[in-house]
Amino acid sequence: MTDRYAIIGNPIAQAKSPALQMAFAKANGQDMEYGAILGEPGKFAEAIREFQRQGGKGMNITMPFKLDAFALADELTARGRAAGAINMYTLRADGTILGDNTDGFGIVRDITHNLGCAIHGRKVLLLGAGGAVRGTLLPLFAEAPAEVFIANRTASKAVELADEFGAEAGSTKLAGGGFADIPGGFDIIINGSASSMTGDVPPLAPAVWQAAQLAYDMAYKKEPTAFVLAAREAGVKQTADGLGMVVEQGAECFFLWRGIRPDTAPVIAALRAA
C-alpha cells in the first residue's frame, strides 16, 4: 500500500514540500504520495486526526499552524521542544504523534554540507530572536562554534533567549543584545529576523559586515533578498539565501520517515533553475 504524507498550512499553494518529497521518493524508489492540505483556522487538530484516520504516516506543518502543532503533539523531540514550534509530525501506528522541528538542522546542514563552510570553532552572529533563531540554536551548538551572539532590535529579547539557552551551549560562548551591542566581527552572519520579508536590512556596522566570511539569509525569494544584496555590497565573500535550508529540512523529514538520506544537490539545482 502506498504510504501517505502531506503538508498543512494556510495559504498552501506556494509550498515546495510536495515537489521536494516526491522528487526524493522517485530518486530513492519509495512508494509514497505527498499532498497539500489547506488548513482552516481553529480546525488544525481535526484536520490532523482525520489525516491520521485515513492512514497518514507523517505531516509537515507550515504557517500559521506551527504553534498548534506544538500543542497537539503527544511527544516532542529535544529540538522540537527547544524551538517551541513544530514543522514535522511522525504519525505512529498506535495513534500518537511525535513532533519535531527540522528547520535548524536544515540551516546548519546547508551551511556546512552545501556551502562548505565549517561552523566548528567559528564565531556566529544570529540576527533576530524569534522562532526561526530559537529553532536554530540546538543544531548550531552541536557544531561547537567558539561563540554565538544573538542580536535583535529589542535587545532584551535577545538577552532573554541567550539566558534561556545558556545551559545548552556547552563550550560555546553565548550572549545577546541589541545591534549596537555586537562585540566585534563574526565569521558567519545568519539573518533569522523578518527583515528580508519587508525589504529591510538589520543595521549592522560596516566592520561587522567586513569581518564576515559568510552571510546567510534564512528567507529566500526568486531574486536576492535585501539582506543578501546588502552583504554583497558590503563585500562579504560568500552569500546565500534559505532555499538550501528548505530542501535540507525536507530531506531530514524524509530520512526520519523513510530511513534514507536523499541526495539534495539535484533538487536544489532544479529549484534554482525554475
Short mmCIF file of C-alpha atoms in Angstrom, two decimals:
data_model
loop_
_atom_site.label_atom_id
_atom_site.label_comp_id
_atom_site.label_asym_id
_atom_site.label_seq_id
_atom_site.Cartn_x
_atom_site.Cartn_y
_atom_site.Cartn_z
CA MET A 1 0.00 0.00 0.00
CA THR A 2 1.23 3.48 -0.87
CA ASP A 3 2.24 5.47 2.23
CA ARG A 4 0.61 8.87 2.55
CA TYR A 5 2.19 12.14 3.70
CA ALA A 6 1.12 15.77 3.41
CA ILE A 7 1.82 19.36 4.38
CA ILE A 8 -0.80 21.55 6.05
CA GLY A 9 -0.84 25.34 6.07
CA ASN A 10 -2.82 28.42 5.10
CA PRO A 11 -2.02 29.56 2.44
CA ILE A 12 -0.58 26.38 0.98
CA ALA A 13 -0.31 26.81 -2.81
CA GLN A 14 3.26 28.16 -2.54
CA ALA A 15 4.56 25.18 -0.55
CA LYS A 16 7.56 23.41 -2.09
CA SER A 17 7.28 20.33 0.11
CA PRO A 18 5.15 18.22 -2.30
CA ALA A 19 7.67 18.69 -5.12
CA LEU A 20 10.61 18.08 -2.77
CA GLN A 21 9.27 14.95 -1.17
CA MET A 22 8.08 13.38 -4.43
CA ALA A 23 11.48 14.09 -6.01
CA PHE A 24 13.15 12.34 -3.07
CA ALA A 25 10.69 9.43 -3.32
CA LYS A 26 11.25 8.96 -7.05
CA ALA A 27 15.04 9.09 -6.71
CA ASN A 28 15.00 6.52 -3.93
CA GLY A 29 12.31 4.13 -5.16
CA GLN A 30 9.85 4.86 -2.36
CA ASP A 31 6.16 4.00 -2.73
CA MET A 32 4.62 7.12 -1.24
CA GLU A 33 2.41 10.07 -2.09
CA TYR A 34 2.64 13.56 -0.67
CA GLY A 35 -0.16 16.10 -0.85
CA ALA A 36 -1.09 19.56 0.41
CA ILE A 37 -3.91 20.41 2.80
CA LEU A 38 -5.37 23.91 3.16
CA GLY A 39 -5.95 24.13 6.89
CA GLU A 40 -8.87 26.02 8.38
CA PRO A 41 -8.23 28.32 11.35
CA GLY A 42 -9.42 26.69 14.55
CA LYS A 43 -9.64 23.22 12.94
CA PHE A 44 -6.00 22.16 12.94
CA ALA A 45 -6.39 19.23 15.33
CA GLU A 46 -9.45 17.99 13.45
CA ALA A 47 -7.56 18.00 10.15
CA ILE A 48 -4.58 16.13 11.63
CA ARG A 49 -6.74 13.47 13.24
CA GLU A 50 -8.70 12.96 10.02
CA PHE A 51 -5.49 12.52 8.02
CA GLN A 52 -4.28 10.09 10.66
CA ARG A 53 -7.55 8.11 10.48
CA GLN A 54 -7.07 7.86 6.72
CA GLY A 55 -3.75 6.11 7.27
CA GLY A 56 -1.38 9.10 7.01
CA LYS A 57 2.18 8.33 8.10
CA GLY A 58 3.57 11.84 8.55
CA MET A 59 2.97 15.53 8.01
CA ASN A 60 4.78 18.79 7.59
CA ILE A 61 3.32 21.88 9.19
CA THR A 62 3.78 25.41 7.93
CA MET A 63 2.37 28.79 8.88
CA PRO A 64 0.18 29.56 10.73
CA PHE A 65 -0.06 26.19 12.48
CA LYS A 66 3.41 25.55 13.93
CA LEU A 67 2.33 26.53 17.45
CA ASP A 68 -0.86 24.48 17.15
CA ALA A 69 1.33 21.55 16.11
CA PHE A 70 3.47 22.03 19.21
CA ALA A 71 0.40 21.91 21.46
CA LEU A 72 -1.17 18.84 19.81
CA ALA A 73 1.88 16.55 19.78
CA ASP A 74 1.90 13.67 22.26
CA GLU A 75 5.71 13.68 22.37
CA LEU A 76 8.36 16.19 21.31
CA THR A 77 11.97 15.74 20.27
CA ALA A 78 14.55 17.82 22.14
CA ARG A 79 14.98 20.18 19.20
CA GLY A 80 11.23 20.46 18.73
CA ARG A 81 10.76 21.36 22.38
CA ALA A 82 13.61 23.88 22.25
CA ALA A 83 12.21 25.53 19.12
CA GLY A 84 8.79 25.97 20.71
CA ALA A 85 7.23 25.25 17.31
CA ILE A 86 6.80 22.11 15.21
CA ASN A 87 7.19 21.68 11.44
CA MET A 88 7.05 17.88 11.24
CA TYR A 89 4.91 15.07 12.59
CA THR A 90 5.51 11.35 12.61
CA LEU A 91 2.07 9.74 12.91
CA ARG A 92 2.61 6.49 14.79
CA ALA A 93 0.72 3.24 14.37
CA ASP A 94 -0.54 3.45 17.97
CA GLY A 95 -2.27 6.76 17.22
CA THR A 96 0.25 9.00 18.99
CA ILE A 97 2.05 11.93 17.36
CA LEU A 98 5.76 12.72 17.59
CA GLY A 99 6.54 16.39 16.90
CA ASP A 100 9.90 17.62 15.63
CA ASN A 101 11.47 20.74 14.17
CA THR A 102 13.92 20.21 11.31
CA ASP A 103 14.38 23.86 10.29
CA GLY A 104 17.51 24.44 12.36
CA PHE A 105 19.01 21.20 11.13
CA GLY A 106 18.35 22.34 7.57
CA ILE A 107 20.15 25.63 8.09
CA VAL A 108 23.22 24.02 9.65
CA ARG A 109 23.44 21.27 7.02
CA ASP A 110 23.06 23.77 4.17
CA ILE A 111 25.90 25.88 5.58
CA THR A 112 28.27 23.02 6.37
CA HIS A 113 27.43 20.49 3.62
CA ASN A 114 26.27 22.50 0.62
CA LEU A 115 28.19 25.73 1.16
CA GLY A 116 31.28 24.06 2.59
CA CYS A 117 31.54 26.49 5.50
CA ALA A 118 32.64 24.96 8.80
CA ILE A 119 30.89 26.18 11.95
CA HIS A 120 33.13 24.39 14.45
CA GLY A 121 35.37 26.87 16.24
CA ARG A 122 33.93 29.85 14.36
CA LYS A 123 32.16 32.97 15.63
CA VAL A 124 28.49 33.13 14.62
CA LEU A 125 26.19 36.17 14.70
CA LEU A 126 22.45 35.41 14.75
CA LEU A 127 20.10 38.26 13.81
CA GLY A 128 16.63 38.12 15.35
CA ALA A 129 15.22 36.49 18.47
CA GLY A 130 12.04 34.82 17.22
CA GLY A 131 11.10 31.25 16.44
CA ALA A 132 13.47 30.89 13.50
CA VAL A 133 16.50 31.75 15.61
CA ARG A 134 15.25 29.72 18.58
CA GLY A 135 14.96 26.64 16.37
CA THR A 136 18.50 27.09 15.08
CA LEU A 137 20.28 27.18 18.42
CA LEU A 138 20.50 23.47 19.37
CA PRO A 139 21.67 22.32 15.92
CA LEU A 140 24.15 25.20 15.93
CA PHE A 141 25.55 24.27 19.34
CA ALA A 142 26.01 20.69 18.10
CA GLU A 143 28.66 22.06 15.70
CA ALA A 144 30.58 23.63 18.62
CA PRO A 145 31.12 27.18 17.38
CA ALA A 146 33.50 29.24 19.51
CA GLU A 147 30.95 31.99 20.03
CA VAL A 148 27.33 32.83 19.26
CA PHE A 149 25.89 36.30 19.70
CA ILE A 150 22.15 36.89 19.28
CA ALA A 151 21.37 40.45 18.14
CA ASN A 152 17.85 41.84 17.99
CA ARG A 153 16.16 45.24 17.64
CA THR A 154 14.64 44.70 21.07
CA ALA A 155 17.81 43.87 22.96
CA SER A 156 16.03 42.40 25.98
CA LYS A 157 14.53 39.60 23.85
CA ALA A 158 17.99 38.58 22.65
CA VAL A 159 19.37 38.65 26.19
CA GLU A 160 16.47 36.53 27.45
CA LEU A 161 16.95 33.98 24.68
CA ALA A 162 20.68 33.72 25.39
CA ASP A 163 19.98 33.26 29.09
CA GLU A 164 17.38 30.58 28.38
CA PHE A 165 19.75 28.52 26.23
CA GLY A 166 22.89 29.13 28.28
CA ALA A 167 22.90 25.62 29.74
CA GLU A 168 22.62 24.09 26.24
CA ALA A 169 25.55 26.00 24.75
CA GLY A 170 28.27 23.69 26.06
CA SER A 171 31.69 25.16 25.34
CA THR A 172 30.23 27.85 23.08
CA LYS A 173 30.32 31.40 24.43
CA LEU A 174 26.72 32.64 24.20
CA ALA A 175 25.39 36.17 24.70
CA GLY A 176 22.72 38.51 23.37
CA GLY A 177 21.95 42.19 22.96
CA GLY A 178 20.98 44.93 20.55
CA PHE A 179 22.57 45.62 17.17
CA ALA A 180 24.72 48.32 18.74
CA ASP A 181 26.00 45.76 21.27
CA ILE A 182 27.55 43.39 18.70
CA PRO A 183 31.08 42.77 20.01
CA GLY A 184 33.40 43.00 17.02
CA GLY A 185 33.46 40.81 13.94
CA PHE A 186 31.99 37.37 13.25
CA ASP A 187 32.87 34.70 10.71
CA ILE A 188 29.27 33.79 9.91
CA ILE A 189 26.20 36.05 9.98
CA ILE A 190 22.79 34.34 9.89
CA ASN A 191 19.71 36.50 9.40
CA GLY A 192 16.70 34.98 11.14
CA SER A 193 14.78 38.23 11.52
CA ALA A 194 11.70 39.16 9.49
CA SER A 195 13.58 42.00 7.81
CA SER A 196 14.03 40.30 4.43
CA MET A 197 10.32 39.79 4.02
CA THR A 198 9.76 43.53 4.45
CA GLY A 199 12.74 44.62 2.37
CA ASP A 200 14.63 45.96 5.38
CA VAL A 201 18.19 45.15 6.48
CA PRO A 202 19.37 44.94 10.11
CA PRO A 203 21.55 47.96 10.93
CA LEU A 204 24.98 46.35 11.12
CA ALA A 205 28.14 48.41 11.41
CA PRO A 206 30.46 48.25 8.36
CA ALA A 207 33.10 46.45 10.43
CA VAL A 208 30.64 43.65 11.21
CA TRP A 209 29.94 43.07 7.51
CA GLN A 210 33.60 43.27 6.56
CA ALA A 211 34.70 40.58 9.02
CA ALA A 212 32.19 38.00 7.77
CA GLN A 213 33.16 35.10 5.52
CA LEU A 214 29.52 34.07 5.00
CA ALA A 215 26.24 35.99 5.21
CA TYR A 216 23.24 33.64 5.24
CA ASP A 217 19.60 34.67 5.00
CA MET A 218 17.01 32.17 6.22
CA ALA A 219 14.49 33.75 3.86
CA TYR A 220 14.53 33.14 0.12
CA LYS A 221 12.95 34.71 -2.95
CA LYS A 222 13.39 34.33 -6.69
CA GLU A 223 15.54 37.47 -6.64
CA PRO A 224 18.24 38.07 -3.98
CA THR A 225 16.84 39.25 -0.65
CA ALA A 226 17.61 42.70 0.72
CA PHE A 227 19.96 41.10 3.26
CA VAL A 228 21.91 39.21 0.59
CA LEU A 229 22.20 42.34 -1.56
CA ALA A 230 23.43 44.37 1.43
CA ALA A 231 26.01 41.71 2.28
CA ARG A 232 27.32 41.64 -1.28
CA GLU A 233 27.53 45.41 -1.39
CA ALA A 234 29.46 45.37 1.89
CA GLY A 235 31.99 42.96 0.39
CA VAL A 236 31.08 39.70 2.15
CA LYS A 237 32.86 36.92 0.26
CA GLN A 238 30.05 34.34 0.31
CA THR A 239 26.29 34.90 0.50
CA ALA A 240 23.32 32.54 0.44
CA ASP A 241 19.57 32.57 0.91
CA GLY A 242 17.43 29.93 2.59
CA LEU A 243 16.47 27.76 -0.38
CA GLY A 244 19.05 25.14 0.56
CA MET A 245 17.70 25.18 4.10
CA VAL A 246 14.19 24.44 2.84
CA VAL A 247 15.47 21.47 0.84
CA GLU A 248 17.66 20.16 3.65
CA GLN A 249 14.95 20.37 6.30
CA GLY A 250 12.70 18.41 3.94
CA ALA A 251 15.44 15.86 3.39
CA GLU A 252 15.73 15.40 7.14
CA CYS A 253 11.98 14.73 7.32
CA PHE A 254 12.32 12.19 4.50
CA PHE A 255 15.18 10.50 6.33
CA LEU A 256 13.23 10.28 9.59
CA TRP A 257 10.15 8.92 7.83
CA ARG A 258 11.80 6.58 5.31
CA GLY A 259 15.25 5.82 6.75
CA ILE A 260 17.06 7.10 3.66
CA ARG A 261 19.19 10.27 3.42
CA PRO A 262 18.35 11.67 -0.05
CA ASP A 263 20.78 13.49 -2.32
CA THR A 264 19.67 17.12 -2.17
CA ALA A 265 22.00 18.64 -4.77
CA PRO A 266 19.83 17.84 -7.84
CA VAL A 267 16.71 19.20 -6.13
CA ILE A 268 18.40 22.45 -5.08
CA ALA A 269 19.76 22.90 -8.62
CA ALA A 270 16.32 22.28 -10.15
CA LEU A 271 14.64 24.79 -7.85
CA ARG A 272 17.31 27.39 -8.58
CA ALA A 273 16.71 26.96 -12.28
CA ALA A 274 12.91 27.03 -12.08
#
